[in-house]
């Protein structure tokens, strides 16, 4: 059935307008070797400002996950918002599917834009990529925020029943939904209080516009996360790190947040947001923004970048 109006496409255009109105421009950069990365970059990079890199997770595209944050951070930072490979307008013909390769591509992108130092926020899968950037390029990443990013997951966790899904293929089918029922299932996993009664026509519209490109490659990205993954092989980052987690996260359970804090040790602080699921940036946007602002405000950059945040686990009960 052909429809004349798409709610999803209309919302996407609205996000594009809001990004442009916030002082960003849409740029696609050829990295060579068949890799092209799209990024929202400042219309004019101001050297007196620190740089903030916002890395998205699985979902529509970067705009949908960070659209509400721009007004809080554009006045204080040079904000860069890339689409990871196989999301939005970023693609590659190369066979690599690891978060390490994604991190290398994002770093090359930033270097081509003349950026050598930055703070980084990574949501979910974007946290895997951001963590890898911090580990591979410690001189470039000054401060790190990881939101519901199960970086310390191990391959054996699936077999030992840490997740609600039975196997990786089921997880991949939910995270790349192709039917309204699968999208409803994803919403149930992502939100503590998922939206009820959304008509199938709206869900089908969202899938048609946002979820039909690069499905095979996205599922390969998911498989690559767990393949042979062991905690002993995950490097430790040394940057000050804020870990934000939804208390009721069903995609990456809170145990993985605690495990991540223990792994990074004294440089990390875990903040648990009560009554929130995996999509804390959407479900608890005010609290999410509040904690980011407290951690990333420019005055932090006046001290040594190796100074750890205050070391205590904090549960946001408000």
PDB file of N, CA and C in Angstrom, residues 107-205:
ATOM      1  N   UNK A 107      37.473   8.022  14.486  1.00  0.00           N
ATOM      2  CA  UNK A 107      38.674   8.792  14.784  1.00  0.00           C
ATOM      3  C   UNK A 107      39.256   9.409  13.522  1.00  0.00           C
ATOM      4  N   UNK A 108      39.294   8.656  12.438  1.00  0.00           N
ATOM      5  CA  UNK A 108      39.777   9.210  11.163  1.00  0.00           C
ATOM      6  C   UNK A 108      38.890  10.360  10.708  1.00  0.00           C
ATOM      7  N   UNK A 109      37.583  10.200  10.898  1.00  0.00           N
ATOM      8  CA  UNK A 109      36.644  11.266  10.545  1.00  0.00           C
ATOM      9  C   UNK A 109      36.954  12.539  11.328  1.00  0.00           C
ATOM     10  N   UNK A 110      37.151  12.410  12.635  1.00  0.00           N
ATOM     11  CA  UNK A 110      37.428  13.579  13.458  1.00  0.00           C
ATOM     12  C   UNK A 110      38.757  14.225  13.070  1.00  0.00           C
ATOM     13  N   UNK A 111      39.748  13.417  12.776  1.00  0.00           N
ATOM     14  CA  UNK A 111      41.039  13.958  12.354  1.00  0.00           C
ATOM     15  C   UNK A 111      40.913  14.737  11.053  1.00  0.00           C
ATOM     16  N   UNK A 112      40.104  14.226  10.133  1.00  0.00           N
ATOM     17  CA  UNK A 112      39.905  14.929   8.863  1.00  0.00           C
ATOM     18  C   UNK A 112      39.182  16.254   9.062  1.00  0.00           C
ATOM     19  N   UNK A 113      38.423  16.366  10.153  1.00  0.00           N
ATOM     20  CA  UNK A 113      37.775  17.632  10.495  1.00  0.00           C
ATOM     21  C   UNK A 113      38.661  18.493  11.402  1.00  0.00           C
ATOM     22  N   UNK A 114      39.900  18.055  11.604  1.00  0.00           N
ATOM     23  CA  UNK A 114      40.855  18.853  12.364  1.00  0.00           C
ATOM     24  C   UNK A 114      40.706  18.769  13.871  1.00  0.00           C
ATOM     25  N   UNK A 115      40.027  17.735  14.370  1.00  0.00           N
ATOM     26  CA  UNK A 115      39.793  17.582  15.807  1.00  0.00           C
ATOM     27  C   UNK A 115      40.727  16.510  16.355  1.00  0.00           C
ATOM     28  N   UNK A 116      41.507  16.877  17.362  1.00  0.00           N
ATOM     29  CA  UNK A 116      42.453  15.930  17.953  1.00  0.00           C
ATOM     30  C   UNK A 116      42.137  15.583  19.399  1.00  0.00           C
ATOM     31  N   UNK A 117      41.293  16.399  20.081  1.00  0.00           N
ATOM     32  CA  UNK A 117      40.925  16.126  21.468  1.00  0.00           C
ATOM     33  C   UNK A 117      39.436  16.379  21.647  1.00  0.00           C
ATOM     34  N   UNK A 118      38.796  15.529  22.443  1.00  0.00           N
ATOM     35  CA  UNK A 118      37.344  15.619  22.582  1.00  0.00           C
ATOM     36  C   UNK A 118      36.881  14.894  23.825  1.00  0.00           C
ATOM     37  N   UNK A 119      35.694  15.247  24.291  1.00  0.00           N
ATOM     38  CA  UNK A 119      34.948  14.404  25.221  1.00  0.00           C
ATOM     39  C   UNK A 119      33.930  13.623  24.404  1.00  0.00           C
ATOM     40  N   UNK A 120      33.496  12.483  24.935  1.00  0.00           N
ATOM     41  CA  UNK A 120      32.674  11.577  24.129  1.00  0.00           C
ATOM     42  C   UNK A 120      31.523  11.029  24.961  1.00  0.00           C
ATOM     43  N   UNK A 121      30.346  11.016  24.365  1.00  0.00           N
ATOM     44  CA  UNK A 121      29.175  10.369  24.944  1.00  0.00           C
ATOM     45  C   UNK A 121      28.760   9.243  24.002  1.00  0.00           C
ATOM     46  N   UNK A 122      28.621   8.035  24.532  1.00  0.00           N
ATOM     47  CA  UNK A 122      28.195   6.901  23.723  1.00  0.00           C
ATOM     48  C   UNK A 122      27.007   6.208  24.350  1.00  0.00           C
ATOM     49  N   UNK A 123      25.937   6.048  23.577  1.00  0.00           N
ATOM     50  CA  UNK A 123      24.729   5.379  24.043  1.00  0.00           C
ATOM     51  C   UNK A 123      24.693   3.950  23.518  1.00  0.00           C
ATOM     52  N   UNK A 124      24.543   2.974  24.407  1.00  0.00           N
ATOM     53  CA  UNK A 124      24.377   1.573  24.038  1.00  0.00           C
ATOM     54  C   UNK A 124      25.504   1.132  23.104  1.00  0.00           C
ATOM     55  N   UNK A 125      25.189   0.724  21.869  1.00  0.00           N
ATOM     56  CA  UNK A 125      26.242   0.305  20.934  1.00  0.00           C
ATOM     57  C   UNK A 125      27.253   1.423  20.723  1.00  0.00           C
ATOM     58  N   UNK A 126      26.793   2.665  20.747  1.00  0.00           N
ATOM     59  CA  UNK A 126      27.720   3.787  20.648  1.00  0.00           C
ATOM     60  C   UNK A 126      28.696   3.833  21.798  1.00  0.00           C
ATOM     61  N   UNK A 127      28.300   3.274  22.944  1.00  0.00           N
ATOM     62  CA  UNK A 127      29.214   3.175  24.076  1.00  0.00           C
ATOM     63  C   UNK A 127      30.325   2.165  23.824  1.00  0.00           C
ATOM     64  N   UNK A 128      30.008   1.070  23.127  1.00  0.00           N
ATOM     65  CA  UNK A 128      31.044   0.113  22.734  1.00  0.00           C
ATOM     66  C   UNK A 128      32.079   0.805  21.852  1.00  0.00           C
ATOM     67  N   UNK A 129      31.580   1.570  20.875  1.00  0.00           N
ATOM     68  CA  UNK A 129      32.474   2.274  19.952  1.00  0.00           C
ATOM     69  C   UNK A 129      33.266   3.351  20.705  1.00  0.00           C
ATOM     70  N   UNK A 130      32.584   4.104  21.576  1.00  0.00           N
ATOM     71  CA  UNK A 130      33.251   5.146  22.334  1.00  0.00           C
ATOM     72  C   UNK A 130      34.318   4.589  23.269  1.00  0.00           C
ATOM     73  N   UNK A 131      34.008   3.469  23.923  1.00  0.00           N
ATOM     74  CA  UNK A 131      34.987   2.838  24.815  1.00  0.00           C
ATOM     75  C   UNK A 131      36.216   2.409  24.029  1.00  0.00           C
ATOM     76  N   UNK A 132      35.985   1.850  22.843  1.00  0.00           N
ATOM     77  CA  UNK A 132      37.101   1.428  21.998  1.00  0.00           C
ATOM     78  C   UNK A 132      37.930   2.625  21.550  1.00  0.00           C
ATOM     79  N   UNK A 133      37.282   3.750  21.254  1.00  0.00           N
ATOM     80  CA  UNK A 133      38.026   4.955  20.906  1.00  0.00           C
ATOM     81  C   UNK A 133      38.900   5.400  22.073  1.00  0.00           C
ATOM     82  N   UNK A 134      38.333   5.400  23.281  1.00  0.00           N
ATOM     83  CA  UNK A 134      39.088   5.824  24.460  1.00  0.00           C
ATOM     84  C   UNK A 134      40.268   4.904  24.722  1.00  0.00           C
ATOM     85  N   UNK A 135      40.105   3.603  24.436  1.00  0.00           N
ATOM     86  CA  UNK A 135      41.182   2.642  24.657  1.00  0.00           C
ATOM     87  C   UNK A 135      42.256   2.742  23.578  1.00  0.00           C
ATOM     88  N   UNK A 136      41.830   2.911  22.322  1.00  0.00           N
ATOM     89  CA  UNK A 136      42.783   2.959  21.216  1.00  0.00           C
ATOM     90  C   UNK A 136      43.474   4.310  21.093  1.00  0.00           C
ATOM     91  N   UNK A 137      42.752   5.387  21.444  1.00  0.00           N
ATOM     92  CA  UNK A 137      43.274   6.737  21.250  1.00  0.00           C
ATOM     93  C   UNK A 137      43.155   7.539  22.552  1.00  0.00           C
ATOM     94  N   UNK A 138      43.875   7.112  23.591  1.00  0.00           N
ATOM     95  CA  UNK A 138      43.723   7.762  24.907  1.00  0.00           C
ATOM     96  C   UNK A 138      44.111   9.230  24.900  1.00  0.00           C
ATOM     97  N   UNK A 139      44.994   9.627  23.998  1.00  0.00           N
ATOM     98  CA  UNK A 139      45.391  11.024  23.931  1.00  0.00           C
ATOM     99  C   UNK A 139      44.315  11.902  23.306  1.00  0.00           C
ATOM    100  N   UNK A 140      43.352  11.294  22.616  1.00  0.00           N
ATOM    101  CA  UNK A 140      42.307  12.056  21.926  1.00  0.00           C
ATOM    102  C   UNK A 140      41.044  12.205  22.771  1.00  0.00           C
ATOM    103  N   UNK A 141      40.699  11.185  23.545  1.00  0.00           N
ATOM    104  CA  UNK A 141      39.458  11.196  24.329  1.00  0.00           C
ATOM    105  C   UNK A 141      39.776  11.643  25.750  1.00  0.00           C
ATOM    106  N   UNK A 142      39.255  12.802  26.141  1.00  0.00           N
ATOM    107  CA  UNK A 142      39.560  13.374  27.456  1.00  0.00           C
ATOM    108  C   UNK A 142      38.645  12.851  28.552  1.00  0.00           C
ATOM    109  N   UNK A 143      37.356  12.848  28.288  1.00  0.00           N
ATOM    110  CA  UNK A 143      36.368  12.386  29.250  1.00  0.00           C
ATOM    111  C   UNK A 143      35.363  11.524  28.516  1.00  0.00           C
ATOM    112  N   UNK A 144      34.794  10.554  29.224  1.00  0.00           N
ATOM    113  CA  UNK A 144      33.973   9.537  28.581  1.00  0.00           C
ATOM    114  C   UNK A 144      32.681   9.328  29.350  1.00  0.00           C
ATOM    115  N   UNK A 145      31.554   9.316  28.617  1.00  0.00           N
ATOM    116  CA  UNK A 145      30.258   8.971  29.200  1.00  0.00           C
ATOM    117  C   UNK A 145      29.732   7.742  28.475  1.00  0.00           C
ATOM    118  N   UNK A 146      29.398   6.716  29.233  1.00  0.00           N
ATOM    119  CA  UNK A 146      28.871   5.471  28.678  1.00  0.00           C
ATOM    120  C   UNK A 146      27.471   5.262  29.224  1.00  0.00           C
ATOM    121  N   UNK A 147      26.507   5.177  28.339  1.00  0.00           N
ATOM    122  CA  UNK A 147      25.112   5.056  28.741  1.00  0.00           C
ATOM    123  C   UNK A 147      24.561   3.690  28.343  1.00  0.00           C
ATOM    124  N   UNK A 148      24.254   2.864  29.336  1.00  0.00           N
ATOM    125  CA  UNK A 148      23.659   1.542  29.085  1.00  0.00           C
ATOM    126  C   UNK A 148      24.448   0.772  28.030  1.00  0.00           C
ATOM    127  N   UNK A 149      25.762   0.835  28.138  1.00  0.00           N
ATOM    128  CA  UNK A 149      26.641   0.183  27.163  1.00  0.00           C
ATOM    129  C   UNK A 149      27.274  -1.048  27.812  1.00  0.00           C
ATOM    130  N   UNK A 150      26.856  -2.219  27.385  1.00  0.00           N
ATOM    131  CA  UNK A 150      27.314  -3.461  27.999  1.00  0.00           C
ATOM    132  C   UNK A 150      28.695  -3.868  27.553  1.00  0.00           C
ATOM    133  N   UNK A 151      29.655  -2.965  27.701  1.00  0.00           N
ATOM    134  CA  UNK A 151      31.017  -3.185  27.216  1.00  0.00           C
ATOM    135  C   UNK A 151      31.634  -4.438  27.826  1.00  0.00           C
ATOM    136  N   UNK A 152      31.315  -4.716  29.082  1.00  0.00           N
ATOM    137  CA  UNK A 152      31.928  -5.855  29.769  1.00  0.00           C
ATOM    138  C   UNK A 152      31.116  -7.143  29.648  1.00  0.00           C
ATOM    139  N   UNK A 153      30.245  -7.204  28.676  1.00  0.00           N
ATOM    140  CA  UNK A 153      29.514  -8.438  28.417  1.00  0.00           C
ATOM    141  C   UNK A 153      30.489  -9.500  27.918  1.00  0.00           C
ATOM    142  N   UNK A 154      30.193 -10.760  28.220  1.00  0.00           N
ATOM    143  CA  UNK A 154      31.000 -11.874  27.736  1.00  0.00           C
ATOM    144  C   UNK A 154      30.122 -12.814  26.918  1.00  0.00           C
ATOM    145  N   UNK A 155      30.739 -13.549  26.033  1.00  0.00           N
ATOM    146  CA  UNK A 155      29.990 -14.479  25.188  1.00  0.00           C
ATOM    147  C   UNK A 155      29.212 -15.482  26.030  1.00  0.00           C
ATOM    148  N   UNK A 156      29.781 -15.896  27.145  1.00  0.00           N
ATOM    149  CA  UNK A 156      29.137 -16.905  27.985  1.00  0.00           C
ATOM    150  C   UNK A 156      27.890 -16.368  28.687  1.00  0.00           C
ATOM    151  N   UNK A 157      27.731 -15.039  28.764  1.00  0.00           N
ATOM    152  CA  UNK A 157      26.571 -14.469  29.449  1.00  0.00           C
ATOM    153  C   UNK A 157      25.260 -14.881  28.791  1.00  0.00           C
ATOM    154  N   UNK A 158      25.273 -15.013  27.471  1.00  0.00           N
ATOM    155  CA  UNK A 158      24.062 -15.432  26.767  1.00  0.00           C
ATOM    156  C   UNK A 158      23.677 -16.850  27.178  1.00  0.00           C
ATOM    157  N   UNK A 159      24.663 -17.736  27.230  1.00  0.00           N
ATOM    158  CA  UNK A 159      24.400 -19.124  27.593  1.00  0.00           C
ATOM    159  C   UNK A 159      23.995 -19.257  29.062  1.00  0.00           C
ATOM    160  N   UNK A 160      24.500 -18.384  29.892  1.00  0.00           N
ATOM    161  CA  UNK A 160      24.238 -18.478  31.338  1.00  0.00           C
ATOM    162  C   UNK A 160      22.981 -17.743  31.766  1.00  0.00           C
ATOM    163  N   UNK A 161      22.230 -17.200  30.797  1.00  0.00           N
ATOM    164  CA  UNK A 161      20.909 -16.668  31.093  1.00  0.00           C
ATOM    165  C   UNK A 161      20.856 -15.251  31.624  1.00  0.00           C
ATOM    166  N   UNK A 162      21.893 -14.431  31.353  1.00  0.00           N
ATOM    167  CA  UNK A 162      21.863 -13.049  31.821  1.00  0.00           C
ATOM    168  C   UNK A 162      20.788 -12.239  31.096  1.00  0.00           C
ATOM    169  N   UNK A 163      20.508 -12.606  29.850  1.00  0.00           N
ATOM    170  CA  UNK A 163      19.557 -11.852  29.029  1.00  0.00           C
ATOM    171  C   UNK A 163      18.213 -12.567  28.938  1.00  0.00           C
ATOM    172  N   UNK A 164      17.180 -11.786  28.632  1.00  0.00           N
ATOM    173  CA  UNK A 164      15.842 -12.362  28.486  1.00  0.00           C
ATOM    174  C   UNK A 164      15.691 -13.139  27.188  1.00  0.00           C
ATOM    175  N   UNK A 165      16.472 -12.777  26.171  1.00  0.00           N
ATOM    176  CA  UNK A 165      16.385 -13.493  24.896  1.00  0.00           C
ATOM    177  C   UNK A 165      17.166 -14.796  24.990  1.00  0.00           C
ATOM    178  N   UNK A 166      16.775 -15.756  24.168  1.00  0.00           N
ATOM    179  CA  UNK A 166      17.358 -17.091  24.272  1.00  0.00           C
ATOM    180  C   UNK A 166      18.687 -17.222  23.555  1.00  0.00           C
ATOM    181  N   UNK A 167      18.879 -16.472  22.468  1.00  0.00           N
ATOM    182  CA  UNK A 167      20.135 -16.572  21.733  1.00  0.00           C
ATOM    183  C   UNK A 167      20.388 -15.276  20.957  1.00  0.00           C
ATOM    184  N   UNK A 168      21.547 -15.201  20.337  1.00  0.00           N
ATOM    185  CA  UNK A 168      21.986 -13.986  19.656  1.00  0.00           C
ATOM    186  C   UNK A 168      21.128 -13.679  18.433  1.00  0.00           C
ATOM    187  N   UNK A 169      20.663 -14.710  17.750  1.00  0.00           N
ATOM    188  CA  UNK A 169      19.848 -14.474  16.561  1.00  0.00           C
ATOM    189  C   UNK A 169      18.507 -13.838  16.933  1.00  0.00           C
ATOM    190  N   UNK A 170      17.939 -14.257  18.053  1.00  0.00           N
ATOM    191  CA  UNK A 170      16.701 -13.627  18.514  1.00  0.00           C
ATOM    192  C   UNK A 170      16.952 -12.166  18.870  1.00  0.00           C
ATOM    193  N   UNK A 171      18.069 -11.907  19.535  1.00  0.00           N
ATOM    194  CA  UNK A 171      18.417 -10.528  19.881  1.00  0.00           C
ATOM    195  C   UNK A 171      18.574  -9.678  18.632  1.00  0.00           C
ATOM    196  N   UNK A 172      19.231 -10.225  17.608  1.00  0.00           N
ATOM    197  CA  UNK A 172      19.452  -9.482  16.366  1.00  0.00           C
ATOM    198  C   UNK A 172      18.140  -9.167  15.668  1.00  0.00           C
ATOM    199  N   UNK A 173      17.197 -10.099  15.703  1.00  0.00           N
ATOM    200  CA  UNK A 173      15.909  -9.878  15.045  1.00  0.00           C
ATOM    201  C   UNK A 173      15.083  -8.817  15.757  1.00  0.00           C
ATOM    202  N   UNK A 174      15.276  -8.688  17.070  1.00  0.00           N
ATOM    203  CA  UNK A 174      14.552  -7.668  17.838  1.00  0.00           C
ATOM    204  C   UNK A 174      15.185  -6.292  17.638  1.00  0.00           C
ATOM    205  N   UNK A 175      16.518  -6.242  17.626  1.00  0.00           N
ATOM    206  CA  UNK A 175      17.215  -4.964  17.500  1.00  0.00           C
ATOM    207  C   UNK A 175      17.167  -4.402  16.087  1.00  0.00           C
ATOM    208  N   UNK A 176      16.829  -5.238  15.113  1.00  0.00           N
ATOM    209  CA  UNK A 176      16.643  -4.761  13.735  1.00  0.00           C
ATOM    210  C   UNK A 176      15.234  -5.164  13.280  1.00  0.00           C
ATOM    211  N   UNK A 177      14.202  -4.621  13.880  1.00  0.00           N
ATOM    212  CA  UNK A 177      12.829  -5.103  13.668  1.00  0.00           C
ATOM    213  C   UNK A 177      12.362  -4.894  12.228  1.00  0.00           C
ATOM    214  N   UNK A 178      11.687  -5.914  11.711  1.00  0.00           N
ATOM    215  CA  UNK A 178      11.160  -5.844  10.352  1.00  0.00           C
ATOM    216  C   UNK A 178       9.649  -6.006  10.304  1.00  0.00           C
ATOM    217  N   UNK A 179       9.011  -6.194  11.444  1.00  0.00           N
ATOM    218  CA  UNK A 179       7.551  -6.291  11.524  1.00  0.00           C
ATOM    219  C   UNK A 179       7.071  -5.460  12.707  1.00  0.00           C
ATOM    220  N   UNK A 180       5.806  -5.017  12.687  1.00  0.00           N
ATOM    221  CA  UNK A 180       5.278  -4.273  13.843  1.00  0.00           C
ATOM    222  C   UNK A 180       5.400  -5.036  15.156  1.00  0.00           C
ATOM    223  N   UNK A 181       5.189  -6.349  15.121  1.00  0.00           N
ATOM    224  CA  UNK A 181       5.296  -7.130  16.356  1.00  0.00           C
ATOM    225  C   UNK A 181       6.713  -7.095  16.918  1.00  0.00           C
ATOM    226  N   UNK A 182       7.715  -7.182  16.043  1.00  0.00           N
ATOM    227  CA  UNK A 182       9.103  -7.123  16.499  1.00  0.00           C
ATOM    228  C   UNK A 182       9.436  -5.734  17.043  1.00  0.00           C
ATOM    229  N   UNK A 183       8.879  -4.697  16.417  1.00  0.00           N
ATOM    230  CA  UNK A 183       9.127  -3.341  16.912  1.00  0.00           C
ATOM    231  C   UNK A 183       8.469  -3.141  18.276  1.00  0.00           C
ATOM    232  N   UNK A 184       7.263  -3.699  18.452  1.00  0.00           N
ATOM    233  CA  UNK A 184       6.618  -3.639  19.783  1.00  0.00           C
ATOM    234  C   UNK A 184       7.479  -4.368  20.822  1.00  0.00           C
ATOM    235  N   UNK A 185       8.047  -5.502  20.413  1.00  0.00           N
ATOM    236  CA  UNK A 185       8.902  -6.260  21.318  1.00  0.00           C
ATOM    237  C   UNK A 185      10.129  -5.442  21.703  1.00  0.00           C
ATOM    238  N   UNK A 186      10.718  -4.748  20.733  1.00  0.00           N
ATOM    239  CA  UNK A 186      11.867  -3.899  21.010  1.00  0.00           C
ATOM    240  C   UNK A 186      11.497  -2.772  21.962  1.00  0.00           C
ATOM    241  N   UNK A 187      10.352  -2.148  21.745  1.00  0.00           N
ATOM    242  CA  UNK A 187       9.899  -1.081  22.641  1.00  0.00           C
ATOM    243  C   UNK A 187       9.707  -1.613  24.059  1.00  0.00           C
ATOM    244  N   UNK A 188       9.210  -2.838  24.177  1.00  0.00           N
ATOM    245  CA  UNK A 188       9.035  -3.451  25.487  1.00  0.00           C
ATOM    246  C   UNK A 188      10.352  -3.671  26.205  1.00  0.00           C
ATOM    247  N   UNK A 189      11.392  -3.998  25.443  1.00  0.00           N
ATOM    248  CA  UNK A 189      12.712  -4.181  26.026  1.00  0.00           C
ATOM    249  C   UNK A 189      13.375  -2.846  26.355  1.00  0.00           C
ATOM    250  N   UNK A 190      13.148  -1.815  25.526  1.00  0.00           N
ATOM    251  CA  UNK A 190      13.899  -0.569  25.625  1.00  0.00           C
ATOM    252  C   UNK A 190      13.368   0.376  26.696  1.00  0.00           C
ATOM    253  N   UNK A 191      12.050   0.326  26.960  1.00  0.00           N
ATOM    254  CA  UNK A 191      11.438   1.283  27.881  1.00  0.00           C
ATOM    255  C   UNK A 191      10.897   0.585  29.126  1.00  0.00           C
ATOM    256  N   UNK A 192      11.057   1.256  30.263  1.00  0.00           N
ATOM    257  CA  UNK A 192      10.453   0.729  31.485  1.00  0.00           C
ATOM    258  C   UNK A 192       8.934   0.782  31.389  1.00  0.00           C
ATOM    259  N   UNK A 193       8.429   1.837  30.731  1.00  0.00           N
ATOM    260  CA  UNK A 193       6.996   1.988  30.503  1.00  0.00           C
ATOM    261  C   UNK A 193       6.770   2.194  29.010  1.00  0.00           C
ATOM    262  N   UNK A 194       6.753   1.115  28.240  1.00  0.00           N
ATOM    263  CA  UNK A 194       6.604   1.245  26.784  1.00  0.00           C
ATOM    264  C   UNK A 194       5.249   1.816  26.399  1.00  0.00           C
ATOM    265  N   UNK A 195       5.229   2.488  25.258  1.00  0.00           N
ATOM    266  CA  UNK A 195       3.995   3.059  24.742  1.00  0.00           C
ATOM    267  C   UNK A 195       3.010   1.934  24.422  1.00  0.00           C
ATOM    268  N   UNK A 196       1.759   2.146  24.799  1.00  0.00           N
ATOM    269  CA  UNK A 196       0.726   1.139  24.561  1.00  0.00           C
ATOM    270  C   UNK A 196      -0.197   1.591  23.430  1.00  0.00           C
ATOM    271  N   UNK A 197      -0.693   0.620  22.707  1.00  0.00           N
ATOM    272  CA  UNK A 197      -1.721   0.885  21.717  1.00  0.00           C
ATOM    273  C   UNK A 197      -1.274   1.650  20.489  1.00  0.00           C
ATOM    274  N   UNK A 198       0.013   1.592  20.148  1.00  0.00           N
ATOM    275  CA  UNK A 198       0.478   2.265  18.928  1.00  0.00           C
ATOM    276  C   UNK A 198      -0.028   1.478  17.727  1.00  0.00           C
ATOM    277  N   UNK A 199      -0.745   2.109  16.806  1.00  0.00           N
ATOM    278  CA  UNK A 199      -1.297   1.391  15.647  1.00  0.00           C
ATOM    279  C   UNK A 199      -0.196   0.778  14.785  1.00  0.00           C
ATOM    280  N   UNK A 200      -0.479  -0.359  14.214  1.00  0.00           N
ATOM    281  CA  UNK A 200       0.502  -1.047  13.373  1.00  0.00           C
ATOM    282  C   UNK A 200       0.930  -0.212  12.178  1.00  0.00           C
ATOM    283  N   UNK A 201       0.040   0.646  11.682  1.00  0.00           N
ATOM    284  CA  UNK A 201       0.388   1.457  10.516  1.00  0.00           C
ATOM    285  C   UNK A 201       1.523   2.427  10.839  1.00  0.00           C
ATOM    286  N   UNK A 202       1.535   2.972  12.079  1.00  0.00           N
ATOM    287  CA  UNK A 202       2.623   3.863  12.475  1.00  0.00           C
ATOM    288  C   UNK A 202       3.927   3.089  12.638  1.00  0.00           C
ATOM    289  N   UNK A 203       3.839   1.893  13.204  1.00  0.00           N
ATOM    290  CA  UNK A 203       5.027   1.074  13.377  1.00  0.00           C
ATOM    291  C   UNK A 203       5.584   0.637  12.024  1.00  0.00           C
ATOM    292  N   UNK A 204       4.714   0.277  11.104  1.00  0.00           N
ATOM    293  CA  UNK A 204       5.148  -0.118   9.764  1.00  0.00           C
ATOM    294  C   UNK A 204       5.811   1.049   9.041  1.00  0.00           C
ATOM    295  N   UNK A 205       5.267   2.243   9.241  1.00  0.00           N
ATOM    296  CA  UNK A 205       5.848   3.435   8.633  1.00  0.00           C
ATOM    297  C   UNK A 205       7.264   3.662   9.159  1.00  0.00           C
TER     298      UNK A 205
END
